[in-house]
GROMACS .gro file of C-alpha atoms in nm:
model
  515
    1MET     CA    1   0.400   0.755  10.407
    2ALA     CA    2   0.300   0.624  10.074
    3SER     CA    3   0.553   0.498   9.799
    4PRO     CA    4   0.554   0.678   9.497
    5LEU     CA    5   0.476   0.378   9.318
    6GLU     CA    6   0.158   0.351   9.499
    7ARG     CA    7  -0.053   0.547   9.234
    8GLN     CA    8  -0.399   0.558   9.145
    9GLU     CA    9  -0.571   0.594   8.825
   10SER     CA   10  -0.759   0.869   8.698
   11PRO     CA   11  -0.960   0.885   8.371
   12GLN     CA   12  -0.868   1.184   8.149
   13ALA     CA   13  -1.118   1.363   7.938
   14ASN     CA   14  -0.959   1.182   7.592
   15GLY     CA   15  -1.006   0.855   7.735
   16ALA     CA   16  -0.640   0.761   7.820
   17VAL     CA   17  -0.560   0.637   8.159
   18LEU     CA   18  -0.303   0.852   8.330
   19PRO     CA   19  -0.141   0.801   8.657
   20GLY     CA   20  -0.201   1.020   8.995
   21VAL     CA   21  -0.030   1.032   9.339
   22PRO     CA   22  -0.205   1.097   9.674
   23GLY     CA   23  -0.189   1.445   9.756
   24ASP     CA   24   0.007   1.617  10.025
   25GLY     CA   25  -0.255   1.835  10.148
   26ARG     CA   26  -0.232   2.117   9.912
   27ALA     CA   27  -0.454   1.972   9.682
   28GLY     CA   28  -0.717   1.942   9.927
   29PRO     CA   29  -0.849   1.602  10.140
   30GLY     CA   30  -0.951   1.332   9.932
   31ARG     CA   31  -0.811   1.453   9.614
   32THR     CA   32  -0.526   1.361   9.383
   33GLN     CA   33  -0.274   1.570   9.212
   34PRO     CA   34  -0.117   1.486   8.860
   35ALA     CA   35   0.196   1.275   8.900
   36GLY     CA   36   0.528   1.465   8.855
   37PRO     CA   37   0.850   1.332   8.694
   38GLU     CA   38   0.987   1.262   9.042
   39ASP     CA   39   0.703   0.988   9.131
   40PHE     CA   40   0.787   0.791   8.820
   41LEU     CA   41   1.144   0.693   8.973
   42GLY     CA   42   1.197   0.352   9.134
   43PRO     CA   43   1.448   0.256   9.396
   44GLY     CA   44   1.762   0.395   9.352
   45GLY     CA   45   1.630   0.674   9.108
   46THR     CA   46   1.556   0.426   8.812
   47GLY     CA   47   1.302   0.508   8.585
   48VAL     CA   48   0.974   0.332   8.517
   49GLU     CA   49   0.868   0.331   8.181
   50VAL     CA   50   0.497   0.458   8.152
   51VAL     CA   51   0.277   0.425   7.849
   52VAL     CA   52  -0.002   0.676   7.813
   53LEU     CA   53  -0.258   0.530   7.558
   54GLU     CA   54  -0.521   0.734   7.344
   55SER     CA   55  -0.864   0.609   7.309
   56ARG     CA   56  -1.035   0.582   6.974
   57ALA     CA   57  -1.385   0.496   6.909
   58ASN     CA   58  -1.404   0.197   6.683
   59ALA     CA   59  -1.669   0.079   6.450
   60LYS     CA   60  -1.861  -0.097   6.715
   61GLY     CA   61  -1.869   0.213   6.965
   62VAL     CA   62  -1.625   0.021   7.190
   63ARG     CA   63  -1.353   0.235   7.347
   64GLU     CA   64  -0.987   0.137   7.421
   65GLU     CA   65  -1.019   0.106   7.795
   66ASP     CA   66  -1.174  -0.220   7.752
   67ALA     CA   67  -0.870  -0.360   7.602
   68LEU     CA   68  -0.670  -0.189   7.886
   69LEU     CA   69  -0.903  -0.391   8.163
   70GLU     CA   70  -0.822  -0.710   7.961
   71ASN     CA   71  -0.478  -0.659   7.973
   72GLY     CA   72  -0.441  -0.613   8.344
   73SER     CA   73  -0.546  -0.266   8.455
   74GLN     CA   74  -0.763  -0.252   8.779
   75SER     CA   75  -0.922   0.042   8.701
   76ASN     CA   76  -1.309   0.006   8.787
   77GLU     CA   77  -1.383   0.363   8.661
   78SER     CA   78  -1.678   0.357   8.420
   79ASP     CA   79  -1.686   0.608   8.109
   80ASP     CA   80  -1.793   0.945   8.217
   81THR     CA   81  -2.003   1.086   7.961
   82SER     CA   82  -1.951   1.440   8.080
   83THR     CA   83  -1.606   1.463   8.013
   84GLU     CA   84  -1.509   1.708   7.719
   85ARG     CA   85  -1.492   1.505   7.411
   86GLY     CA   86  -1.461   1.578   7.025
   87PRO     CA   87  -1.726   1.517   6.813
   88GLU     CA   88  -1.754   1.156   6.734
   89PRO     CA   89  -1.762   1.044   6.360
   90ALA     CA   90  -2.068   0.926   6.242
   91SER     CA   91  -2.045   0.540   6.194
   92PRO     CA   92  -2.157   0.397   5.872
   93LEU     CA   93  -2.293   0.102   6.054
   94LYS     CA   94  -2.602   0.304   6.153
   95GLU     CA   95  -2.706   0.340   5.791
   96THR     CA   96  -3.027   0.123   5.655
   97SER     CA   97  -3.006  -0.010   5.314
   98PHE     CA   98  -3.291   0.279   5.240
   99SER     CA   99  -3.064   0.525   5.394
  100ILE     CA  100  -2.774   0.426   5.156
  101GLY     CA  101  -2.972   0.389   4.857
  102LEU     CA  102  -3.117   0.739   4.909
  103GLN     CA  103  -2.778   0.898   4.964
  104VAL     CA  104  -2.616   0.737   4.670
  105LEU     CA  105  -2.906   0.754   4.405
  106PHE     CA  106  -2.890   1.167   4.330
  107PRO     CA  107  -2.519   1.138   4.286
  108PHE     CA  108  -2.513   0.824   4.108
  109LEU     CA  109  -2.773   0.940   3.856
  110LEU     CA  110  -2.558   1.272   3.823
  111ALA     CA  111  -2.237   1.084   3.771
  112GLY     CA  112  -2.429   0.864   3.520
  113PHE     CA  113  -2.552   1.187   3.333
  114GLY     CA  114  -2.217   1.291   3.326
  115THR     CA  115  -2.085   0.960   3.153
  116VAL     CA  116  -2.366   1.005   2.913
  117ALA     CA  117  -2.255   1.393   2.817
  118ALA     CA  118  -1.900   1.239   2.775
  119GLY     CA  119  -2.007   0.945   2.561
  120MET     CA  120  -2.223   1.209   2.364
  121VAL     CA  121  -1.882   1.427   2.323
  122LEU     CA  122  -1.663   1.094   2.214
  123ASP     CA  123  -1.952   1.013   1.968
  124ILE     CA  124  -1.883   1.338   1.801
  125VAL     CA  125  -1.518   1.405   1.827
  126GLN     CA  126  -1.423   1.058   1.697
  127HIS     CA  127  -1.483   1.191   1.354
  128TRP     CA  128  -1.234   1.480   1.412
  129ASP     CA  129  -0.931   1.501   1.213
  130VAL     CA  130  -0.703   1.447   1.488
  131PHE     CA  131  -0.869   1.141   1.598
  132LYS     CA  132  -0.867   0.995   1.233
  133HIS     CA  133  -0.511   1.063   1.155
  134VAL     CA  134  -0.361   1.001   1.528
  135THR     CA  135  -0.586   0.715   1.637
  136GLU     CA  136  -0.358   0.675   1.954
  137VAL     CA  137  -0.586   0.968   2.113
  138PHE     CA  138  -0.816   0.650   2.154
  139ILE     CA  139  -0.577   0.472   2.342
  140LEU     CA  140  -0.530   0.804   2.573
  141VAL     CA  141  -0.914   0.784   2.650
  142PRO     CA  142  -0.950   0.510   2.873
  143ALA     CA  143  -0.629   0.588   3.065
  144LEU     CA  144  -0.711   0.965   3.120
  145LEU     CA  145  -1.067   0.884   3.177
  146GLY     CA  146  -0.918   0.659   3.437
  147LEU     CA  147  -0.748   0.929   3.620
  148LYS     CA  148  -1.063   0.999   3.834
  149GLY     CA  149  -1.027   0.652   3.965
  150ASN     CA  150  -0.650   0.688   3.990
  151LEU     CA  151  -0.663   1.022   4.146
  152GLU     CA  152  -0.985   1.214   4.196
  153MET     CA  153  -1.172   0.931   4.350
  154THR     CA  154  -0.857   0.820   4.557
  155LEU     CA  155  -0.845   1.165   4.712
  156ALA     CA  156  -1.243   1.177   4.759
  157SER     CA  157  -1.166   0.823   4.956
  158ARG     CA  158  -0.888   0.960   5.160
  159LEU     CA  159  -1.044   1.289   5.238
  160SER     CA  160  -1.384   1.100   5.329
  161THR     CA  161  -1.219   0.872   5.571
  162ALA     CA  162  -1.016   1.163   5.726
  163ALA     CA  163  -1.339   1.378   5.761
  164ASN     CA  164  -1.540   1.087   5.898
  165ILE     CA  165  -1.261   0.989   6.188
  166GLY     CA  166  -1.229   1.346   6.300
  167GLN     CA  167  -0.891   1.447   6.128
  168MET     CA  168  -1.059   1.736   5.921
  169ASP     CA  169  -1.239   1.909   6.228
  170THR     CA  170  -0.988   2.207   6.268
  171PRO     CA  171  -0.929   2.464   6.023
  172LYS     CA  172  -0.551   2.399   6.055
  173GLU     CA  173  -0.607   2.040   6.007
  174LEU     CA  174  -0.830   2.109   5.692
  175TRP     CA  175  -0.560   2.350   5.548
  176LYS     CA  176  -0.318   2.087   5.582
  177MET     CA  177  -0.510   1.813   5.434
  178ILE     CA  178  -0.576   2.049   5.118
  179THR     CA  179  -0.246   2.180   5.044
  180GLY     CA  180  -0.082   1.831   5.060
  181ASN     CA  181  -0.326   1.625   4.877
  182MET     CA  182  -0.372   1.906   4.599
  183ALA     CA  183  -0.011   1.915   4.543
  184LEU     CA  184   0.000   1.523   4.554
  185ILE     CA  185  -0.244   1.494   4.283
  186GLN     CA  186  -0.074   1.722   4.068
  187VAL     CA  187   0.244   1.529   4.093
  188GLN     CA  188   0.049   1.210   4.014
  189ALA     CA  189  -0.141   1.375   3.708
  190THR     CA  190   0.180   1.480   3.550
  191VAL     CA  191   0.376   1.168   3.608
  192VAL     CA  192   0.074   0.933   3.474
  193GLY     CA  193  -0.021   1.178   3.195
  194PHE     CA  194   0.321   1.145   3.091
  195LEU     CA  195   0.318   0.747   3.114
  196ALA     CA  196  -0.002   0.724   2.956
  197SER     CA  197   0.127   0.920   2.646
  198ILE     CA  198   0.421   0.682   2.627
  199ALA     CA  199   0.170   0.380   2.646
  200ALA     CA  200  -0.050   0.516   2.391
  201VAL     CA  201   0.249   0.559   2.156
  202VAL     CA  202   0.391   0.186   2.228
  203PHE     CA  203   0.030   0.057   2.184
  204GLY     CA  204  -0.038   0.227   1.842
  205TRP     CA  205   0.308   0.136   1.714
  206ILE     CA  206   0.315  -0.243   1.770
  207PRO     CA  207   0.019  -0.356   1.579
  208ASP     CA  208   0.127  -0.120   1.299
  209GLY     CA  209   0.494  -0.077   1.306
  210HIS     CA  210   0.447   0.283   1.203
  211PHE     CA  211   0.585   0.549   1.440
  212SER     CA  212   0.588   0.947   1.413
  213MET     CA  213   0.763   1.177   1.635
  214GLY     CA  214   0.561   1.459   1.558
  215HIS     CA  215   0.233   1.219   1.671
  216ALA     CA  216   0.417   1.111   1.991
  217VAL     CA  217   0.506   1.467   2.094
  218LEU     CA  218   0.124   1.572   2.015
  219LEU     CA  219   0.031   1.277   2.239
  220CYS     CA  220   0.254   1.386   2.541
  221ALA     CA  221   0.154   1.730   2.523
  222SER     CA  222  -0.222   1.671   2.517
  223SER     CA  223  -0.210   1.384   2.757
  224VAL     CA  224  -0.002   1.608   3.016
  225ALA     CA  225  -0.185   1.912   2.977
  226THR     CA  226  -0.523   1.711   2.996
  227ALA     CA  227  -0.419   1.542   3.314
  228PHE     CA  228  -0.281   1.829   3.499
  229ILE     CA  229  -0.572   2.092   3.435
  230ALA     CA  230  -0.851   1.814   3.497
  231SER     CA  231  -0.695   1.741   3.802
  232LEU     CA  232  -0.671   2.069   3.926
  233VAL     CA  233  -1.012   2.171   3.842
  234LEU     CA  234  -1.179   1.828   4.000
  235GLY     CA  235  -0.964   1.818   4.300
  236MET     CA  236  -1.104   2.169   4.402
  237ILE     CA  237  -1.438   2.035   4.335
  238MET     CA  238  -1.360   1.724   4.576
  239ILE     CA  239  -1.264   1.923   4.844
  240GLY     CA  240  -1.601   2.132   4.854
  241VAL     CA  241  -1.797   1.857   4.835
  242ILE     CA  242  -1.656   1.673   5.085
  243ILE     CA  243  -1.657   1.981   5.339
  244GLY     CA  244  -2.001   2.072   5.246
  245SER     CA  245  -2.138   1.709   5.283
  246ARG     CA  246  -1.987   1.692   5.634
  247LYS     CA  247  -2.174   2.024   5.739
  248MET     CA  248  -2.486   1.889   5.574
  249GLY     CA  249  -2.452   1.543   5.791
  250ILE     CA  250  -2.424   1.319   5.481
  251ASN     CA  251  -2.144   1.068   5.508
  252PRO     CA  252  -1.909   1.170   5.207
  253ASP     CA  253  -1.824   0.801   5.130
  254ASN     CA  254  -2.168   0.800   4.956
  255VAL     CA  255  -2.166   1.116   4.751
  256ALA     CA  256  -1.774   1.231   4.722
  257THR     CA  257  -1.665   0.973   4.436
  258PRO     CA  258  -1.989   0.946   4.219
  259ILE     CA  259  -1.960   1.327   4.220
  260ALA     CA  260  -1.595   1.324   4.123
  261ALA     CA  261  -1.695   1.077   3.839
  262SER     CA  262  -1.997   1.294   3.736
  263LEU     CA  263  -1.762   1.591   3.606
  264GLY     CA  264  -1.446   1.385   3.555
  265ASP     CA  265  -1.527   1.199   3.242
  266LEU     CA  266  -1.686   1.515   3.096
  267ILE     CA  267  -1.413   1.757   3.185
  268THR     CA  268  -1.142   1.535   3.086
  269LEU     CA  269  -1.275   1.426   2.784
  270ALA     CA  270  -1.370   1.747   2.643
  271LEU     CA  271  -1.001   1.873   2.764
  272LEU     CA  272  -0.833   1.604   2.573
  273SER     CA  273  -1.043   1.687   2.259
  274GLY     CA  274  -0.991   2.061   2.261
  275ILE     CA  275  -0.607   2.053   2.349
  276SER     CA  276  -0.562   1.752   2.096
  277TRP     CA  277  -0.736   1.930   1.838
  278GLY     CA  278  -0.547   2.262   1.899
  279LEU     CA  279  -0.229   2.126   1.922
  280TYR     CA  280  -0.290   1.898   1.595
  281LYS     CA  281  -0.348   2.231   1.383
  282GLU     CA  282  -0.024   2.369   1.515
  283LEU     CA  283   0.151   2.043   1.433
  284GLU     CA  284   0.271   2.171   1.065
  285SER     CA  285   0.309   2.542   1.106
  286LYS     CA  286   0.451   2.580   1.453
  287ALA     CA  287   0.602   2.245   1.563
  288TYR     CA  288   0.757   2.397   1.853
  289VAL     CA  289   0.424   2.443   2.034
  290ASN     CA  290   0.371   2.057   2.147
  291PRO     CA  291   0.719   2.001   2.297
  292LEU     CA  292   0.691   2.355   2.486
  293VAL     CA  293   0.383   2.259   2.627
  294CYS     CA  294   0.500   1.919   2.739
  295ALA     CA  295   0.794   2.080   2.877
  296PHE     CA  296   0.592   2.369   3.078
  297PHE     CA  297   0.390   2.129   3.261
  298LEU     CA  298   0.676   1.877   3.347
  299SER     CA  299   0.879   2.181   3.460
  300LEU     CA  300   0.623   2.222   3.746
  301LEU     CA  301   0.685   1.879   3.877
  302PRO     CA  302   0.928   1.989   4.169
  303ILE     CA  303   0.710   2.289   4.308
  304TRP     CA  304   0.469   2.012   4.357
  305ILE     CA  305   0.685   1.750   4.505
  306ILE     CA  306   0.820   1.991   4.752
  307ILE     CA  307   0.483   2.089   4.874
  308ALA     CA  308   0.347   1.738   4.893
  309ARG     CA  309   0.695   1.663   5.087
  310ARG     CA  310   0.651   1.879   5.371
  311ASN     CA  311   0.297   1.753   5.435
  312SER     CA  312   0.319   1.448   5.672
  313ALA     CA  313  -0.061   1.342   5.551
  314THR     CA  314   0.074   1.295   5.187
  315ARG     CA  315   0.460   1.226   5.229
  316GLU     CA  316   0.420   0.870   5.258
  317VAL     CA  317   0.198   0.827   4.953
  318LEU     CA  318   0.431   1.040   4.739
  319TYR     CA  319   0.680   0.761   4.796
  320SER     CA  320   0.462   0.472   4.817
  321GLY     CA  321   0.153   0.542   4.609
  322TRP     CA  322   0.272   0.506   4.244
  323GLU     CA  323   0.256   0.157   4.207
  324PRO     CA  324  -0.143   0.136   4.190
  325VAL     CA  325  -0.176   0.454   3.986
  326ILE     CA  326   0.108   0.321   3.690
  327ILE     CA  327  -0.037  -0.017   3.697
  328ALA     CA  328  -0.380   0.146   3.663
  329MET     CA  329  -0.285   0.354   3.401
  330ALA     CA  330  -0.155   0.050   3.224
  331ILE     CA  331  -0.476  -0.164   3.268
  332SER     CA  332  -0.685   0.103   3.156
  333SER     CA  333  -0.449   0.170   2.832
  334VAL     CA  334  -0.516  -0.199   2.741
  335GLY     CA  335  -0.885  -0.096   2.752
  336GLY     CA  336  -0.788   0.179   2.543
  337LEU     CA  337  -0.625  -0.017   2.302
  338ILE     CA  338  -0.953  -0.263   2.264
  339LEU     CA  339  -1.155   0.049   2.225
  340ASP     CA  340  -0.908   0.195   1.945
  341ARG     CA  341  -0.945  -0.155   1.739
  342THR     CA  342  -1.296  -0.168   1.769
  343VAL     CA  343  -1.402   0.224   1.697
  344SER     CA  344  -1.179   0.227   1.415
  345ASP     CA  345  -1.398  -0.022   1.249
  346PRO     CA  346  -1.673   0.137   1.094
  347ASN     CA  347  -1.898  -0.150   1.159
  348PHE     CA  348  -1.867  -0.054   1.561
  349ALA     CA  349  -1.857   0.327   1.555
  350GLY     CA  350  -2.187   0.341   1.770
  351MET     CA  351  -1.974   0.153   2.034
  352ALA     CA  352  -1.805   0.507   2.118
  353VAL     CA  353  -2.082   0.666   2.313
  354PHE     CA  354  -2.144   0.358   2.540
  355THR     CA  355  -1.780   0.293   2.639
  356PRO     CA  356  -1.791   0.608   2.901
  357VAL     CA  357  -2.091   0.520   3.012
  358ILE     CA  358  -2.049   0.135   3.112
  359ASN     CA  359  -1.714   0.204   3.220
  360GLY     CA  360  -1.820   0.514   3.431
  361VAL     CA  361  -2.113   0.342   3.605
  362GLY     CA  362  -1.932   0.054   3.717
  363GLY     CA  363  -1.640   0.253   3.846
  364ASN     CA  364  -1.865   0.470   4.028
  365LEU     CA  365  -2.025   0.223   4.213
  366VAL     CA  366  -1.717  -0.005   4.285
  367ALA     CA  367  -1.531   0.323   4.430
  368VAL     CA  368  -1.832   0.395   4.650
  369GLN     CA  369  -1.812   0.017   4.797
  370ALA     CA  370  -1.447   0.048   4.824
  371SER     CA  371  -1.460   0.367   4.998
  372ARG     CA  372  -1.706   0.249   5.245
  373ILE     CA  373  -1.535  -0.082   5.337
  374SER     CA  374  -1.204   0.140   5.382
  375THR     CA  375  -1.393   0.384   5.615
  376TYR     CA  376  -1.543   0.083   5.818
  377LEU     CA  377  -1.194  -0.046   5.850
  378HIS     CA  378  -1.038   0.265   5.946
  379MET     CA  379  -1.283   0.305   6.225
  380SER     CA  380  -1.150   0.006   6.380
  381GLY     CA  381  -0.776   0.062   6.368
  382GLU     CA  382  -0.483   0.124   6.171
  383PRO     CA  383  -0.416  -0.113   5.855
  384GLY     CA  384  -0.305  -0.419   5.938
  385ASP     CA  385  -0.511  -0.437   6.256
  386SER     CA  386  -0.779  -0.720   6.296
  387PRO     CA  387  -1.116  -0.544   6.279
  388GLY     CA  388  -1.441  -0.718   6.414
  389THR     CA  389  -1.443  -0.950   6.138
  390ALA     CA  390  -1.104  -1.074   6.055
  391PRO     CA  391  -0.968  -0.983   5.683
  392ARG     CA  392  -1.124  -1.235   5.444
  393LYS     CA  393  -0.859  -1.367   5.184
  394CYS     CA  394  -1.099  -1.528   4.957
  395PRO     CA  395  -1.481  -1.425   5.041
  396SER     CA  396  -1.769  -1.624   4.921
  397PRO     CA  397  -1.990  -1.457   4.708
  398CYS     CA  398  -2.283  -1.546   4.962
  399SER     CA  399  -2.077  -1.328   5.215
  400THR     CA  400  -2.045  -1.039   4.984
  401PHE     CA  401  -2.379  -0.993   4.887
  402PHE     CA  402  -2.651  -1.188   5.102
  403SER     CA  403  -2.485  -1.149   5.459
  404SER     CA  404  -2.629  -0.914   5.716
  405ASP     CA  405  -2.311  -0.703   5.734
  406VAL     CA  406  -2.370  -0.342   5.659
  407ASN     CA  407  -2.126  -0.375   5.359
  408SER     CA  408  -2.308  -0.666   5.218
  409ARG     CA  409  -2.591  -0.463   5.244
  410SER     CA  410  -2.450  -0.143   5.061
  411ALA     CA  411  -2.313  -0.390   4.789
  412ARG     CA  412  -2.690  -0.534   4.731
  413VAL     CA  413  -2.800  -0.152   4.716
  414LEU     CA  414  -2.538  -0.055   4.447
  415PHE     CA  415  -2.609  -0.392   4.236
  416LEU     CA  416  -2.964  -0.294   4.220
  417LEU     CA  417  -2.907   0.038   4.110
  418VAL     CA  418  -2.729  -0.087   3.776
  419VAL     CA  419  -3.037  -0.171   3.553
  420PRO     CA  420  -3.292   0.131   3.655
  421GLY     CA  421  -2.965   0.352   3.609
  422HIS     CA  422  -2.886   0.214   3.258
  423LEU     CA  423  -3.202   0.229   3.115
  424VAL     CA  424  -3.243   0.579   3.240
  425PHE     CA  425  -2.897   0.650   3.051
  426LEU     CA  426  -2.973   0.434   2.741
  427TYR     CA  427  -3.313   0.617   2.700
  428THR     CA  428  -3.141   0.968   2.762
  429ILE     CA  429  -2.867   0.845   2.471
  430HIS     CA  430  -3.145   0.733   2.253
  431SER     CA  431  -3.362   1.067   2.307
  432MET     CA  432  -3.023   1.266   2.198
  433GLN     CA  433  -2.993   1.039   1.887
  434GLY     CA  434  -2.643   0.973   1.998
  435GLY     CA  435  -2.467   0.645   1.926
  436HIS     CA  436  -2.562   0.539   1.590
  437THR     CA  437  -2.765   0.262   1.724
  438THR     CA  438  -3.117   0.170   1.748
  439LEU     CA  439  -3.218   0.034   2.109
  440THR     CA  440  -3.371  -0.304   2.004
  441LEU     CA  441  -3.489  -0.521   2.319
  442ILE     CA  442  -3.193  -0.781   2.233
  443PHE     CA  443  -2.934  -0.488   2.217
  444ILE     CA  444  -3.068  -0.362   2.558
  445VAL     CA  445  -3.045  -0.747   2.700
  446PHE     CA  446  -2.703  -0.783   2.573
  447TYR     CA  447  -2.607  -0.434   2.741
  448MET     CA  448  -2.760  -0.497   3.038
  449THR     CA  449  -2.591  -0.842   3.064
  450ALA     CA  450  -2.263  -0.684   3.027
  451ALA     CA  451  -2.334  -0.405   3.265
  452LEU     CA  452  -2.450  -0.647   3.540
  453LEU     CA  453  -2.123  -0.891   3.512
  454GLN     CA  454  -1.915  -0.590   3.514
  455VAL     CA  455  -2.040  -0.470   3.828
  456LEU     CA  456  -2.106  -0.793   4.007
  457ILE     CA  457  -1.711  -0.881   3.903
  458LEU     CA  458  -1.617  -0.549   4.050
  459LEU     CA  459  -1.808  -0.582   4.385
  460TYR     CA  460  -1.694  -0.929   4.470
  461ILE     CA  461  -1.327  -0.826   4.383
  462ALA     CA  462  -1.358  -0.475   4.578
  463ASP     CA  463  -1.465  -0.690   4.883
  464TRP     CA  464  -1.163  -0.918   4.870
  465MET     CA  465  -0.909  -0.642   4.773
  466VAL     CA  466  -0.964  -0.401   5.032
  467HIS     CA  467  -0.955  -0.668   5.331
  468TRP     CA  468  -0.661  -0.819   5.176
  469MET     CA  469  -0.460  -0.487   5.142
  470TRP     CA  470  -0.583  -0.381   5.468
  471GLY     CA  471  -0.418  -0.739   5.610
  472ARG     CA  472  -0.093  -0.639   5.419
  473HIS     CA  473  -0.071  -0.292   5.601
  474LEU     CA  474  -0.187  -0.096   5.308
  475ASP     CA  475  -0.408   0.183   5.322
  476PRO     CA  476  -0.695   0.101   5.091
  477ASP     CA  477  -0.814   0.428   5.038
  478ASN     CA  478  -0.481   0.485   4.846
  479PHE     CA  479  -0.453   0.164   4.688
  480SER     CA  480  -0.756   0.004   4.600
  481ILE     CA  481  -0.953   0.224   4.401
  482PRO     CA  482  -0.699   0.266   4.124
  483TYR     CA  483  -0.696  -0.100   4.054
  484LEU     CA  484  -1.083  -0.127   4.063
  485THR     CA  485  -1.167   0.177   3.842
  486ALA     CA  486  -0.898   0.015   3.588
  487LEU     CA  487  -1.037  -0.317   3.601
  488GLY     CA  488  -1.373  -0.169   3.538
  489ASP     CA  489  -1.248   0.016   3.251
  490LEU     CA  490  -1.110  -0.307   3.105
  491ILE     CA  491  -1.385  -0.549   3.201
  492GLY     CA  492  -1.656  -0.294   3.086
  493THR     CA  493  -1.480  -0.233   2.738
  494GLY     CA  494  -1.401  -0.570   2.667
  495LEU     CA  495  -1.771  -0.706   2.755
  496LEU     CA  496  -1.920  -0.412   2.545
  497ALA     CA  497  -1.708  -0.496   2.263
  498LEU     CA  498  -1.781  -0.877   2.276
  499SER     CA  499  -2.174  -0.756   2.299
  500PHE     CA  500  -2.108  -0.565   1.983
  501HIS     CA  501  -1.933  -0.828   1.805
  502VAL     CA  502  -2.210  -1.100   1.897
  503LEU     CA  503  -2.486  -0.836   1.789
  504TRP     CA  504  -2.300  -0.768   1.455
  505LEU     CA  505  -2.254  -1.140   1.402
  506ILE     CA  506  -2.621  -1.190   1.489
  507GLY     CA  507  -2.722  -0.925   1.230
  508ASP     CA  508  -2.960  -0.764   1.476
  509ARG     CA  509  -2.841  -0.392   1.398
  510ASP     CA  510  -2.663  -0.432   1.077
  511SER     CA  511  -2.884  -0.163   0.922
  512ASP     CA  512  -2.798   0.104   1.200
  513VAL     CA  513  -2.432   0.007   1.229
  514GLY     CA  514  -2.200   0.300   1.068
  515ASP     CA  515  -2.485   0.535   1.015
   0.00000   0.00000   0.00000
């Protein structure tokens, strides 16, 4: 009689190796029946620990049964391709440079035209009374436009990864991801909008030493209302884009984040301008309106917190995801201070129209790269696991841009989109007579140099940051994109301001400046 410990291994449909015991005759000759609880008892009735491992396809298509065999499993069963399995997620490793460029090009151009429209709006509204008398609103612009990087792009990256690894394949999983993530970004948008208004008040008060309570409440109400409404609209759009791209067989990583940015800047800036203008008009006659608006949106926070806490997919981010969005907001606010100091000078008024464009393009491209690297790592395990290529603490520029790795290939494609993309956007601005600036050759050279340098730095930082966060058990989908887009705002605004100052000093555009 065979001992219960003499078990045979039988492969299951999900790729796990489960034990079986010889049949007692009822299961038919030569067949095994599933082991019952009594079959796992050792001598004297003591229990024997049994571990069931589920298999996951990693980025190279290797199954975890190989790891089981290396760790002492004696099974010689080969993978049964006829067993029932869920749909395997499409691996980004199979993409060519042409396919990456083709999928990224349209949403990149769409996002770029969205930033051009946002720049044209900023070029117009900078002359409104609220922007003239409450100049701290300019400080809010990069911080609130950066919310698309802090929230919407992070949401898009998180959902793209979930879709690619099969966590949104059933209606139940899909609805769970939608409700939890929408509640989460409403919490984050409200809090970040409130903190951005405080930063704007502080940064506006430090240089001048002037403080107005009415203006502070106006900034708070405008910032919170803009952040809440913009995140609600953009979050719904992102969910639709990711679901649609999966159904069309398109990698969501390539299209979701640029589309988030295409409407993000325009919607956010239009809301900020309209809301601040309306609240500014009510400031003198109905001073109570501003605090009421602020209190209303803040009072909704407990509802969103409860919904986000009940969802396991967002509970961890609700507790641990504040550091990147708050630090990113602070970094963007520094860029806003540079914009405020520069645009307030009549000699550099033309800079307003180009700021959302250069910041938006840089943020869009680096968000695509970060989302792709994060998905690549997620397909090989969990944060902290060592993928096929070990996380690099300090990659060389050659490995980032010139290796045969798929992420290096996508970095080259994204970098090559900078010049043609910006030429199209500059021509569009020029044809719409925006920016108070003539597109001379020397201006285009300085502008392109700033744009190329910005994207080059961002792509290199993304390669280091995503791998570094992964090695520290941090999910790059939640932590990397806010930092990268905020750095894009700061670097882009700083380099653009420097370019305008140099151009003004050499006298290339003095006849056009401030017209």
